mmCIF file of C-alpha atoms and ligand atoms in Angstrom:
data_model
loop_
_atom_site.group_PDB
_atom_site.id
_atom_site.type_symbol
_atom_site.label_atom_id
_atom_site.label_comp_id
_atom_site.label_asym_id
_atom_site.label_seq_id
_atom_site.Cartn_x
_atom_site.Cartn_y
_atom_site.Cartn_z
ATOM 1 C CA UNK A 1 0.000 0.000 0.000
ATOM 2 C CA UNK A 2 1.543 3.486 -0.863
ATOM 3 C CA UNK A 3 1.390 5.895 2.306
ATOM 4 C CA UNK A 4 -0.690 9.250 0.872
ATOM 5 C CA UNK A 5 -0.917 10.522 4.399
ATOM 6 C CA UNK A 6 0.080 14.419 4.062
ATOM 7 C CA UNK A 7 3.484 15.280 5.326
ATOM 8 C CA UNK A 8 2.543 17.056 8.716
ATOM 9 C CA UNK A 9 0.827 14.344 9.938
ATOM 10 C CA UNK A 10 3.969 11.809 9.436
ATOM 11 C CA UNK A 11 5.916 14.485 11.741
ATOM 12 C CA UNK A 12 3.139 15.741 14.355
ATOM 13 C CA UNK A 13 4.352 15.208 18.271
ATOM 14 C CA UNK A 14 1.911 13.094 20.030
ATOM 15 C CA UNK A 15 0.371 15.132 22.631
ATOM 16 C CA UNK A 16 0.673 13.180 25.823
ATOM 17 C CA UNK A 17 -1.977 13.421 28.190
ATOM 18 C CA UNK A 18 -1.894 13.155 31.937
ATOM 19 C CA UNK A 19 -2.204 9.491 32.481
ATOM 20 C CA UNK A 20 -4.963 8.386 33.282
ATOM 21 C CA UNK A 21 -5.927 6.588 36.835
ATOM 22 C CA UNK A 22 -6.955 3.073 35.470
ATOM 23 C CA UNK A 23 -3.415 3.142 33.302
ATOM 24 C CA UNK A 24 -1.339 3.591 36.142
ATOM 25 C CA UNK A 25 -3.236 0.799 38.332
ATOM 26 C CA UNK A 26 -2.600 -1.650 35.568
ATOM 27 C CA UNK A 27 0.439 -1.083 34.969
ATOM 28 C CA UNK A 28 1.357 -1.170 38.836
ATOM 29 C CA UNK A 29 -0.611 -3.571 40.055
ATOM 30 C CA UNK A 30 -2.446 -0.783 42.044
ATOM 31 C CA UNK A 31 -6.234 -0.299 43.509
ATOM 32 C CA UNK A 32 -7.676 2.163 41.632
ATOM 33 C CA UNK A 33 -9.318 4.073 44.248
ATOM 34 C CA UNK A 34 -5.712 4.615 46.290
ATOM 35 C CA UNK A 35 -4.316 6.861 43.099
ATOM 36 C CA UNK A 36 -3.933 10.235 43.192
ATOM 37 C CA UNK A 37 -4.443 11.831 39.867
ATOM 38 C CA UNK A 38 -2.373 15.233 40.514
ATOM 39 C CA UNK A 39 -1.780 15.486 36.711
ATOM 40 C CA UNK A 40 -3.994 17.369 34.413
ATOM 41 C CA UNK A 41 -5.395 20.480 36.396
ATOM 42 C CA UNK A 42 -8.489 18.937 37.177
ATOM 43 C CA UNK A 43 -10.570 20.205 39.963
ATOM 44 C CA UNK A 44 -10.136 18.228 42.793
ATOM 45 C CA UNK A 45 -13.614 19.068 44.360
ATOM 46 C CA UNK A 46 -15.114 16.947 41.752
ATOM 47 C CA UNK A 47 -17.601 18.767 39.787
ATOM 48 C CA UNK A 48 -19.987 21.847 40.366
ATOM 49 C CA UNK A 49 -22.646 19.928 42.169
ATOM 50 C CA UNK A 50 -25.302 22.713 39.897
ATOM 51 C CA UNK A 51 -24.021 20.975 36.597
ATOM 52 C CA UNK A 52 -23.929 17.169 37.941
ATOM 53 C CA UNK A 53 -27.814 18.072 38.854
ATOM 54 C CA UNK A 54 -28.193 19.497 35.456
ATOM 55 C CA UNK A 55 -26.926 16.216 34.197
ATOM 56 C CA UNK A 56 -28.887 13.938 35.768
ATOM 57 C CA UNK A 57 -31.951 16.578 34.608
ATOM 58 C CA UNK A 58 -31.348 15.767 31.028
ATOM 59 C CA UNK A 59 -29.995 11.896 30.689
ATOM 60 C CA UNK A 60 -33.679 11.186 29.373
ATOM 61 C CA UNK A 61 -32.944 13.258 26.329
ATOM 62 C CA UNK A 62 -30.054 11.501 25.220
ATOM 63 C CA UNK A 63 -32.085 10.131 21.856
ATOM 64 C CA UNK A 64 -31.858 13.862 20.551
ATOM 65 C CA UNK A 65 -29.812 15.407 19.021
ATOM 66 C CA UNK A 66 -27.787 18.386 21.195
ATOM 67 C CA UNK A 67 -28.826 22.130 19.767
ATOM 68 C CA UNK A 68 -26.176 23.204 17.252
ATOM 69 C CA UNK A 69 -26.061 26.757 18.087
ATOM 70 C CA UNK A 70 -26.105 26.201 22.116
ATOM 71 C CA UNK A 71 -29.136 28.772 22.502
ATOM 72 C CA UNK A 72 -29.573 28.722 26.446
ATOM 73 C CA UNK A 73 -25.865 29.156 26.747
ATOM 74 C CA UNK A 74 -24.462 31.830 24.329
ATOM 75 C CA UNK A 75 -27.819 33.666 25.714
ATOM 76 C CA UNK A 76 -26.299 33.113 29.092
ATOM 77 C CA UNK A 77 -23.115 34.335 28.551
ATOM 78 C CA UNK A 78 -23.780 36.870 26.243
ATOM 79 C CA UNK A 79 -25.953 38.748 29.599
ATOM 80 C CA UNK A 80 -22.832 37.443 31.463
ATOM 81 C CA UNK A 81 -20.347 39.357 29.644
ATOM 82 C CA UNK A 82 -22.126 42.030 27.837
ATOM 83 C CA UNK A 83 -21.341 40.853 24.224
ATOM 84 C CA UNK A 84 -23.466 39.692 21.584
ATOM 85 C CA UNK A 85 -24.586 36.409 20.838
ATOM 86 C CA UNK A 86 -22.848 36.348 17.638
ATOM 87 C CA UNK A 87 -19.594 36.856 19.384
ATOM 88 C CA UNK A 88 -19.308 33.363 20.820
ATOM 89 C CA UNK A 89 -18.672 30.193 19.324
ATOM 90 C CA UNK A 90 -19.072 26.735 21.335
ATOM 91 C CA UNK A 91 -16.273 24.129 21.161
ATOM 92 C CA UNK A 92 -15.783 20.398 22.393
ATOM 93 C CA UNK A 93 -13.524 21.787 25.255
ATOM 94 C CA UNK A 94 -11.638 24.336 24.022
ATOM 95 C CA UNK A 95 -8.940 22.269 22.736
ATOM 96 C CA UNK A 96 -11.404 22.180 19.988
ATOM 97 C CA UNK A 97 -11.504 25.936 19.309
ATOM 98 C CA UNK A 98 -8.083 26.096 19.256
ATOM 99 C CA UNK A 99 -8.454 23.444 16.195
ATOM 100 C CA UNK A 100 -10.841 25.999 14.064
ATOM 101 C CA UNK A 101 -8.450 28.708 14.955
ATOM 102 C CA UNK A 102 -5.585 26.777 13.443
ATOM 103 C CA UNK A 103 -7.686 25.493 10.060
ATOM 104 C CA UNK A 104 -9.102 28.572 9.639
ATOM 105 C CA UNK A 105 -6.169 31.278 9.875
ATOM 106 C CA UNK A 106 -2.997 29.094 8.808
ATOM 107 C CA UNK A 107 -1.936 27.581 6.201
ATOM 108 C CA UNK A 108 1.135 26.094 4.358
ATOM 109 C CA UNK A 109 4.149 28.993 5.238
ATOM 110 C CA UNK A 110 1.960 31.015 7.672
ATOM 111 C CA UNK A 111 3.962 31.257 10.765
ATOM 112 C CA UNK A 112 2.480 30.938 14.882
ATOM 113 C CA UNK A 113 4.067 32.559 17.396
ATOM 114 C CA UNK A 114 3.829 31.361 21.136
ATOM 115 C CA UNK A 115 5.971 30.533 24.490
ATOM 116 C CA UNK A 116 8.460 27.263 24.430
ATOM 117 C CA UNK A 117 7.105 26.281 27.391
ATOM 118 C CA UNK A 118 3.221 26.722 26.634
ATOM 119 C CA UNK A 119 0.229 24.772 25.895
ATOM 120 C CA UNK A 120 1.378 21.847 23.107
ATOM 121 C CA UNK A 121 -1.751 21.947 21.461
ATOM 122 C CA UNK A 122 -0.354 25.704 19.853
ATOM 123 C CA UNK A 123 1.877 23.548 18.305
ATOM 124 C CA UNK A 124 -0.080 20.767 16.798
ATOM 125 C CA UNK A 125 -2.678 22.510 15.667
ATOM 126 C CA UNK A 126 -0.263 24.972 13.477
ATOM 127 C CA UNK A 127 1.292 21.711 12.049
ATOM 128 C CA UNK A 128 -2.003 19.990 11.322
ATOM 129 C CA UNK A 129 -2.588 22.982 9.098
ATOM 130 C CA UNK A 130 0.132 23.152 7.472
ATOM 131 C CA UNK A 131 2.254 26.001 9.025
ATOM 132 C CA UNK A 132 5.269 26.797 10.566
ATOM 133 C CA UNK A 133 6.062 27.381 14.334
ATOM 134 C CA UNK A 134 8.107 29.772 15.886
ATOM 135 C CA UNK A 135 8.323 29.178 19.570
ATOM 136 C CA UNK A 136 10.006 31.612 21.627
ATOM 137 C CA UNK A 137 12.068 31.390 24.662
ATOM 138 C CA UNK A 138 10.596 31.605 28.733
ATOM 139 C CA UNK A 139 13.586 32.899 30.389
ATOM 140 C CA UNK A 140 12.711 32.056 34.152
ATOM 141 C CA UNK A 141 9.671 30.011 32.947
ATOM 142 C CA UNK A 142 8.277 33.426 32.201
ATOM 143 C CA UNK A 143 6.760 34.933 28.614
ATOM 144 C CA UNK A 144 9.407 37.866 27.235
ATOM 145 C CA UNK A 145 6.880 39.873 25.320
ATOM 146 C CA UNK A 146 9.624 42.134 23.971
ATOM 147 C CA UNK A 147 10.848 38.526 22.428
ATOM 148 C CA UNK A 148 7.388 37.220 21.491
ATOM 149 C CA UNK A 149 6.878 40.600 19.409
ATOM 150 C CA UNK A 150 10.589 40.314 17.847
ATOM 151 C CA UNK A 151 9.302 37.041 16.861
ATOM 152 C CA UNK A 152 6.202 38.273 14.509
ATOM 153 C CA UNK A 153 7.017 38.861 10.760
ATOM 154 C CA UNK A 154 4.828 39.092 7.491
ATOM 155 C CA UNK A 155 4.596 35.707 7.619
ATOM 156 C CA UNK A 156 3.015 35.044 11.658
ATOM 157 C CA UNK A 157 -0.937 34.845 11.233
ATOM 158 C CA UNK A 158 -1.478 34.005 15.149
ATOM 159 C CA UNK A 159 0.107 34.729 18.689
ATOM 160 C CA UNK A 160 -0.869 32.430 21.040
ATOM 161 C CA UNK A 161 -0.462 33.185 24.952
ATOM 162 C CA UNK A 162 -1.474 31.419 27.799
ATOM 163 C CA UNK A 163 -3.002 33.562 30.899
ATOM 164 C CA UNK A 164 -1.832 32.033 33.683
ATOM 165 C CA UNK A 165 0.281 29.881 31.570
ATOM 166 C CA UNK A 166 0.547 26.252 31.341
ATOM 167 C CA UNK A 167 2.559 24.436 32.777
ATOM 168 C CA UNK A 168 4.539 27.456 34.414
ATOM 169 C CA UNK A 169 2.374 29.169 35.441
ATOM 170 C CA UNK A 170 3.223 32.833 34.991
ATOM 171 C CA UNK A 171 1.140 35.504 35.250
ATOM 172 C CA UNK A 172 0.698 38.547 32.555
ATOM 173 C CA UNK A 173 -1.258 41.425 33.870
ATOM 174 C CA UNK A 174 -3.881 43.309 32.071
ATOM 175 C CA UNK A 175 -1.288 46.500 30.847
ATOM 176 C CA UNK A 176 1.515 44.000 29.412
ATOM 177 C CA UNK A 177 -1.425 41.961 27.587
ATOM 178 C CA UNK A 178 -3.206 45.226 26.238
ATOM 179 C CA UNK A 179 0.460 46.994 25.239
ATOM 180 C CA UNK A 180 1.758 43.565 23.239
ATOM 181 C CA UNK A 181 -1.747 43.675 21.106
ATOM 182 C CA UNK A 182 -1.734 47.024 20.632
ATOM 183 C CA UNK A 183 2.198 46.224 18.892
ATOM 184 C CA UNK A 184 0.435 43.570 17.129
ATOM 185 C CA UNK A 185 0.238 44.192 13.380
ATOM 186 C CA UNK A 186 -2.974 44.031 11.898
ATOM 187 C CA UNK A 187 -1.949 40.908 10.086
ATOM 188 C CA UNK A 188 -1.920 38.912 13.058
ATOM 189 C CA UNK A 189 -4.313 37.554 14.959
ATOM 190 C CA UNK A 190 -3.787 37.166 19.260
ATOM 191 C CA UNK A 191 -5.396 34.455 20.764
ATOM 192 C CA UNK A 192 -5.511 34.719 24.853
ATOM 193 C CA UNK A 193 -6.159 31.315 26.534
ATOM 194 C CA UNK A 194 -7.778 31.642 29.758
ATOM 195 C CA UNK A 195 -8.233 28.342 30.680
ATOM 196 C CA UNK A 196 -7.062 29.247 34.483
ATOM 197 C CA UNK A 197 -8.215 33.037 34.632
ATOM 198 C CA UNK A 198 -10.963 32.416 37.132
ATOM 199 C CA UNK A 199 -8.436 31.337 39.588
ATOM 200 C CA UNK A 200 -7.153 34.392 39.453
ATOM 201 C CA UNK A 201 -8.509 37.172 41.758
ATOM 202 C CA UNK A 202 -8.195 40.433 38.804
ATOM 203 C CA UNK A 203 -8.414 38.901 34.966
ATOM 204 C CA UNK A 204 -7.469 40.297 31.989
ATOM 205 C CA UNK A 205 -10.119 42.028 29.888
ATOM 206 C CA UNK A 206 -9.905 42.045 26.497
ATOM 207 C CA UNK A 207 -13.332 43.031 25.286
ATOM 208 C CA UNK A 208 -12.215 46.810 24.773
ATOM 209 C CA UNK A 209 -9.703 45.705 22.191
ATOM 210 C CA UNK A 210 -12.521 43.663 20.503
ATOM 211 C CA UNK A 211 -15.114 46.454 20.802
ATOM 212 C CA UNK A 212 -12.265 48.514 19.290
ATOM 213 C CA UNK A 213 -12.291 45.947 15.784
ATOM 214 C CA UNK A 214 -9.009 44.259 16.737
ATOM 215 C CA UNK A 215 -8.035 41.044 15.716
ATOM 216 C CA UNK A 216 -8.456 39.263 19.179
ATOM 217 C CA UNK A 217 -10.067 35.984 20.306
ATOM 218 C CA UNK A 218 -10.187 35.062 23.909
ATOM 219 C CA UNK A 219 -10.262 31.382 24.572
ATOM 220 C CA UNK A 220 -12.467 29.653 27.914
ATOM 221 C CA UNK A 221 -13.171 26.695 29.291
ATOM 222 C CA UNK A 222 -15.751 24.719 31.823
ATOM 223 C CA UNK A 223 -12.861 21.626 32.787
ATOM 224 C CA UNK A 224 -10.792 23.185 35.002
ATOM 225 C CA UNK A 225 -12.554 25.671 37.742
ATOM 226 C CA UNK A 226 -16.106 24.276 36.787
ATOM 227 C CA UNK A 227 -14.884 20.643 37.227
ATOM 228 C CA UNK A 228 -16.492 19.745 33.857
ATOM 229 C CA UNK A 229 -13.141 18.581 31.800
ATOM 230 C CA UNK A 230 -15.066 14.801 31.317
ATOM 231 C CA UNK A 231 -18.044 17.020 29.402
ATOM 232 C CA UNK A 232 -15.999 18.658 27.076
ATOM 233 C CA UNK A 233 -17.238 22.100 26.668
ATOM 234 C CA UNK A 234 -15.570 25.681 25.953
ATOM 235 C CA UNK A 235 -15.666 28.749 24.167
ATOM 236 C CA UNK A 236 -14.234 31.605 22.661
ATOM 237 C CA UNK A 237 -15.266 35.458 22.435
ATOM 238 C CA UNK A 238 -13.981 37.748 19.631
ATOM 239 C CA UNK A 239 -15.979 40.437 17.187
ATOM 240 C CA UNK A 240 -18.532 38.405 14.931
ATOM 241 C CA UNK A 241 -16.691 38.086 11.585
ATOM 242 C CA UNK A 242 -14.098 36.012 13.396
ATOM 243 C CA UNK A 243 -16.917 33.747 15.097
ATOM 244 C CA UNK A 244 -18.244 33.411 11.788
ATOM 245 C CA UNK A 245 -15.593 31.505 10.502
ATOM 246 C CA UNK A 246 -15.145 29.598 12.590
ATOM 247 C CA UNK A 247 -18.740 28.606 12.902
ATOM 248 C CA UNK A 248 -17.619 27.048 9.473
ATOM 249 C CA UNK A 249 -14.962 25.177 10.644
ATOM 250 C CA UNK A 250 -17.697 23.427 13.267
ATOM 251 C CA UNK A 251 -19.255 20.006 13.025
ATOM 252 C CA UNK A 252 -23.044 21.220 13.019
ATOM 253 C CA UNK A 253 -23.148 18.937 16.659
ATOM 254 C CA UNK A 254 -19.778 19.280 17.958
ATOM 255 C CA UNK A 255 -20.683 20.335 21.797
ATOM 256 C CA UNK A 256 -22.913 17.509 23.615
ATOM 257 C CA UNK A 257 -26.185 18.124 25.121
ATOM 258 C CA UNK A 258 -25.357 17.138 28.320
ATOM 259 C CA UNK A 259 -22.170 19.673 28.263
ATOM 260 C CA UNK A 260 -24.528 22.339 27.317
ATOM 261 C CA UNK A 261 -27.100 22.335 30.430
ATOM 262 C CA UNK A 262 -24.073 21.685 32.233
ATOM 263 C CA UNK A 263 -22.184 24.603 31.671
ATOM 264 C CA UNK A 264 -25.711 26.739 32.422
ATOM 265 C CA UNK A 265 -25.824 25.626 35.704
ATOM 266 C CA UNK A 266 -21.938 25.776 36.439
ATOM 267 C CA UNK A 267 -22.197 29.562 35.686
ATOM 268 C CA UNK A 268 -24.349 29.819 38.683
ATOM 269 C CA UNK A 269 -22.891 27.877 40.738
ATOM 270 C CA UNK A 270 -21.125 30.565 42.723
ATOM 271 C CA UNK A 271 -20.420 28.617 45.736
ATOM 272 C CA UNK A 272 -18.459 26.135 44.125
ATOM 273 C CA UNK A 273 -16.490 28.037 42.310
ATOM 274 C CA UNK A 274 -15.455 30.572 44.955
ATOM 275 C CA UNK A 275 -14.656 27.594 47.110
ATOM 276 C CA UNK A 276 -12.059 25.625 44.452
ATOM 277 C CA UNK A 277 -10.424 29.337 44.289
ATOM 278 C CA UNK A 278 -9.913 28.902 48.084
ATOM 279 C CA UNK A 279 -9.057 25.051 48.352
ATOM 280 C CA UNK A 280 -6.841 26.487 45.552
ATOM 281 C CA UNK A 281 -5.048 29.383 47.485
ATOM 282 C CA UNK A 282 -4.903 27.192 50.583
ATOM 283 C CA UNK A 283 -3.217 24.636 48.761
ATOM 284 C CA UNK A 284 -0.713 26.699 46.872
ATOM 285 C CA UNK A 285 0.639 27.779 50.084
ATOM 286 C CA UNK A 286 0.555 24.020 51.456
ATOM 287 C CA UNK A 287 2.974 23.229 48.482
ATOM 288 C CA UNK A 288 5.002 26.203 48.570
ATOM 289 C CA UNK A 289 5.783 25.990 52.574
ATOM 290 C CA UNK A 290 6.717 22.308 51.996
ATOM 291 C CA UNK A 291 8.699 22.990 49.178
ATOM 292 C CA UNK A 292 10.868 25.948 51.048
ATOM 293 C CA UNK A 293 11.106 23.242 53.806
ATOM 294 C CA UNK A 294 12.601 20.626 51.467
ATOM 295 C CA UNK A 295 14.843 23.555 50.065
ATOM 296 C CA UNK A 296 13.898 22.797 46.787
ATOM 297 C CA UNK A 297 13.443 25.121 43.741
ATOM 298 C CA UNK A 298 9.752 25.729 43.022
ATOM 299 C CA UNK A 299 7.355 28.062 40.184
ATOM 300 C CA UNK A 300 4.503 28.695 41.524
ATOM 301 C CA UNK A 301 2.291 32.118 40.997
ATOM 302 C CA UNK A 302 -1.096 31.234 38.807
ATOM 303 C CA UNK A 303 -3.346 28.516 37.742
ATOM 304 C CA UNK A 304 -4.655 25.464 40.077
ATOM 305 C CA UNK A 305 -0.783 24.048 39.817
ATOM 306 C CA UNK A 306 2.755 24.364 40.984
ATOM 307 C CA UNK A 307 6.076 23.569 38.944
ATOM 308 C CA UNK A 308 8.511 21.821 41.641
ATOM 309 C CA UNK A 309 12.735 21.208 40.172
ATOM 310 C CA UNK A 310 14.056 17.751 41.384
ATOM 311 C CA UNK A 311 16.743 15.780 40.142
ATOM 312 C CA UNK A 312 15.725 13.288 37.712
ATOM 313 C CA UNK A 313 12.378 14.503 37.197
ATOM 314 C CA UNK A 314 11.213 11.162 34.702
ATOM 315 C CA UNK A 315 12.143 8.824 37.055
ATOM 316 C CA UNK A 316 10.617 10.571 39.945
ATOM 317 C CA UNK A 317 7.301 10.955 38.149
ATOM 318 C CA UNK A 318 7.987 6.491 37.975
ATOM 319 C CA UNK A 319 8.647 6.641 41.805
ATOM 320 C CA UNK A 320 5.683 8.647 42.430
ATOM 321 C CA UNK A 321 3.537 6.709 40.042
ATOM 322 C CA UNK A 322 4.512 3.173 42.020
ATOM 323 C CA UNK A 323 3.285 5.144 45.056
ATOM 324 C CA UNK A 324 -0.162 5.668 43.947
ATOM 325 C CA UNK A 325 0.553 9.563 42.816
ATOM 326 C CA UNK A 326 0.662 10.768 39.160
ATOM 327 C CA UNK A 327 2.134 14.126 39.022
ATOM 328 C CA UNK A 328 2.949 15.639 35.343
ATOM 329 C CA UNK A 329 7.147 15.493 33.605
ATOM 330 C CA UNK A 330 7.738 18.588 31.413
ATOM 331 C CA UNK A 331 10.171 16.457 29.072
ATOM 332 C CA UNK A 332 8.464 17.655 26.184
ATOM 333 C CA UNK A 333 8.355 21.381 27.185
ATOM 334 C CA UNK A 334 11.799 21.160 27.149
ATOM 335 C CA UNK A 335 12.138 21.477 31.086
ATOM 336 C CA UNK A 336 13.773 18.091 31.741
ATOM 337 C CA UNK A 337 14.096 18.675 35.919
ATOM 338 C CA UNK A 338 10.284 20.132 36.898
ATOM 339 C CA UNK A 339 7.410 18.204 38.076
ATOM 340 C CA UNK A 340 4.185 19.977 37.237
ATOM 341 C CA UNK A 341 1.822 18.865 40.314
ATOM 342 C CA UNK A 342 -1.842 20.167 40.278
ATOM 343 C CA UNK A 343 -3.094 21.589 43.563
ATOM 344 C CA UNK A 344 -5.698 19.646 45.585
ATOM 345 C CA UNK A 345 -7.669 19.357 48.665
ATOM 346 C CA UNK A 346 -5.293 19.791 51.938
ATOM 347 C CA UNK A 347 -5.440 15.632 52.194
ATOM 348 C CA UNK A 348 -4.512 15.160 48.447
ATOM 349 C CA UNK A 349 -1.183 17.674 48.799
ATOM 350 C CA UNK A 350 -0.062 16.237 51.767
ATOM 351 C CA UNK A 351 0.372 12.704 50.592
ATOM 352 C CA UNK A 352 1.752 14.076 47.497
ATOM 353 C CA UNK A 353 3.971 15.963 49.568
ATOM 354 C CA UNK A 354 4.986 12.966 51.392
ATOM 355 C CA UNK A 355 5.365 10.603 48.470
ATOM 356 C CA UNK A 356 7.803 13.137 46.733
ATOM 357 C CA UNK A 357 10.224 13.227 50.059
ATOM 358 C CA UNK A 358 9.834 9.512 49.727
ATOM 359 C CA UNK A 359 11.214 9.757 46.296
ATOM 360 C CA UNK A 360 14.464 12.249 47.241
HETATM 361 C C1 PLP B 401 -6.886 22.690 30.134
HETATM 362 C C2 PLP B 401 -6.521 23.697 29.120
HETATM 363 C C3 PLP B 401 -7.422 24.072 28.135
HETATM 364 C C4 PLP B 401 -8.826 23.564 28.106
HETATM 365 O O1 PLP B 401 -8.971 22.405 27.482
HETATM 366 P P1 PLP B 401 -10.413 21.799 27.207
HETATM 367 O O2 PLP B 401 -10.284 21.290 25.836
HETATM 368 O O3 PLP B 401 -11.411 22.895 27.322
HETATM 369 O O4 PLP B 401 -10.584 20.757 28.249
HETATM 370 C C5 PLP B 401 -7.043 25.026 27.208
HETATM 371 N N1 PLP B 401 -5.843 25.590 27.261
HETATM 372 C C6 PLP B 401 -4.960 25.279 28.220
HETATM 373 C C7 PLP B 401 -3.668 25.983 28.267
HETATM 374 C C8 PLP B 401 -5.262 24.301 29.159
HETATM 375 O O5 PLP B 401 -4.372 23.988 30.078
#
């Protein structure tokens, strides 16, 4: 048989995913319900207890088909945020937006821009189109916008940045986001990822930019302070010709019904989300306290994780692994010696605390 595949397939990365709980109890011999999944930012409170109602609402209506346009939430969020309908577009997670971005702006010799040490999927959705990337250094596991923008030539069509970042975590505030756009050429498009913002207490707001015609797309999702990542459900907000397209990039049913009432109630469930923020605070100082007391080199500023340097970081995510706890190796982002741990309940941390000193 003669291989036809195009080209960028052959040479796209695999994106490696935390692993999962049943993987690691296999492969270890392990009970399932003694490991510690400290791996992909998911919230450890399980999930708003609003949506899991909202779930259990619907299940009867499984034989339809989900709505296409996801009425009852772009109304929501449209009131939410003070935008208009048209200005949203729905995506299975927001992995999934990041896909239509990617198809839709770049093709063979367009250029991306974004961090070395930021969200993979930048990457392999520029290469499934087609184009070119251009990542740019994170001195001190922190974005150098003065780099990023040195970075952009006729050729870039998109900037991606991550706000906090993954996996370091850094945080940009709202006048070093607004300046870099505004240096933007036209040209390009900027796409902000906020998958972590909410943990934040001030976010970035880009809506004036948008209001203002530029080319901006903010990027959202319900799996990491909503607790809905098993759903798959998020979104993005830019002016309407860029929702538009890529409405036309969509599969007519690409978000589940399920995900959809899901997300309605999560937006109201106030309570839970103000209470992962603080299990989240609580534990970031739980980490960083043990972490100063081990005398060991730790990141740690936004998001629901912490980046921790130890010697042979592979074969202490192995160690940790055989000890019931999966944190996250950064091999791939090209930071050989952190563990990326995700911060959990006070319980959680501390045996993941106590399984890495077990491990040193
Ligand atoms: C988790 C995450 C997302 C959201 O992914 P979903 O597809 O919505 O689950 C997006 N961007 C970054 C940087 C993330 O870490």
């Amino acid at each position: 048989m003669k291989d036809t595949v195009k080209p960028q397939i052959k040479n796209l990365p695999v994106y490696e995913t935390g692993k999962p709980i049943e993987y690691v109890a296999r492969e270890f011999g392990l009970d399932p319900d003694n490991i510690l999944k400290m791996a992909s930012n998911e919230n450890p409170l399980g999930a708003s207890p609003k949506a899991v109602k909202a779930v259990l609402d619907h299940v009867s209506g499984l034989n339809y088909y989900p709505d296409g346009t996801c009425y009852n939430l772009r109304q929501k969020l449209a009131k939410l945020w003070n935008l208009k309908p048209a200005q949203f577009v729905f995506g299975n997670g927001s992995n999934e937006i990041l896909e239509f971005i990617a198809q839709c702006y770049v093709d063979k010799g367009d250029e991306t821009v974004f961090g070395n040490q930021s969200f993979i999927v930048y990457k392999l959705a520029t290469i499934f189109a087609g184009g070119t990337c251009v990542g740019v250094e994170m001195p001190g596991l922190r974005y150098d916008l003065d780099r990023m923008l040195d970075a952009v030539t006729e050729k870039t069509k998109i900037v991606f940045i991550t706000n906090p970042n993954n996996p370091t975590g850094c945080v940009l505030k709202q006048d070093e986001i607004v300046n870099f756009v505004k240096a933007l050429p036209e040209h390009v498009l900027f796409c902000l990822d906020e998958a972590y913002t909410e943990f934040e207490d001030s976010q970035v707001d880009l809506r004036p930019l948008i209001a203002e015609g530029r080319n901006v797309i903010c990027l959202r999702t319900f799996s990491k302070i909503y607790g809905l990542a098993g759903l798959r459900i998020g979104y993005s907000y830019s002016n309407e010709t860029i929702a538009g397209y890529l409405n036309r990039a969509r599969e007519p049913f690409n978000v589940n019904s399920l995900a959809q009432v899901a997300a309605v109630a999560a937006l109201d469930d106030d309570e839970f989300v103000s209470r992962s923020r603080r299990i989240n605070k609580e534990g970031r100082r739980q980490f960083e306290k043990a972490f100063q007391e081990m005398g060991l080199q730790y990141f740690s500023e936004g998001g629901n994780f912490v980046m921790v340097k130890v010697e042979d970081a592979p074969g202490k995510f192995v160690e940790m692994q055989k000890r019931g706890v999966i944190v996250r190796p950064n091999v791939g982002y090209g930071l050989p010696d952190w563990l990326r741990i995700t911060i959990g309940t006070p319980e959680q941390n501390q045996r993941c605390i106590q399984e890495l000193k077990n491990t040193l």
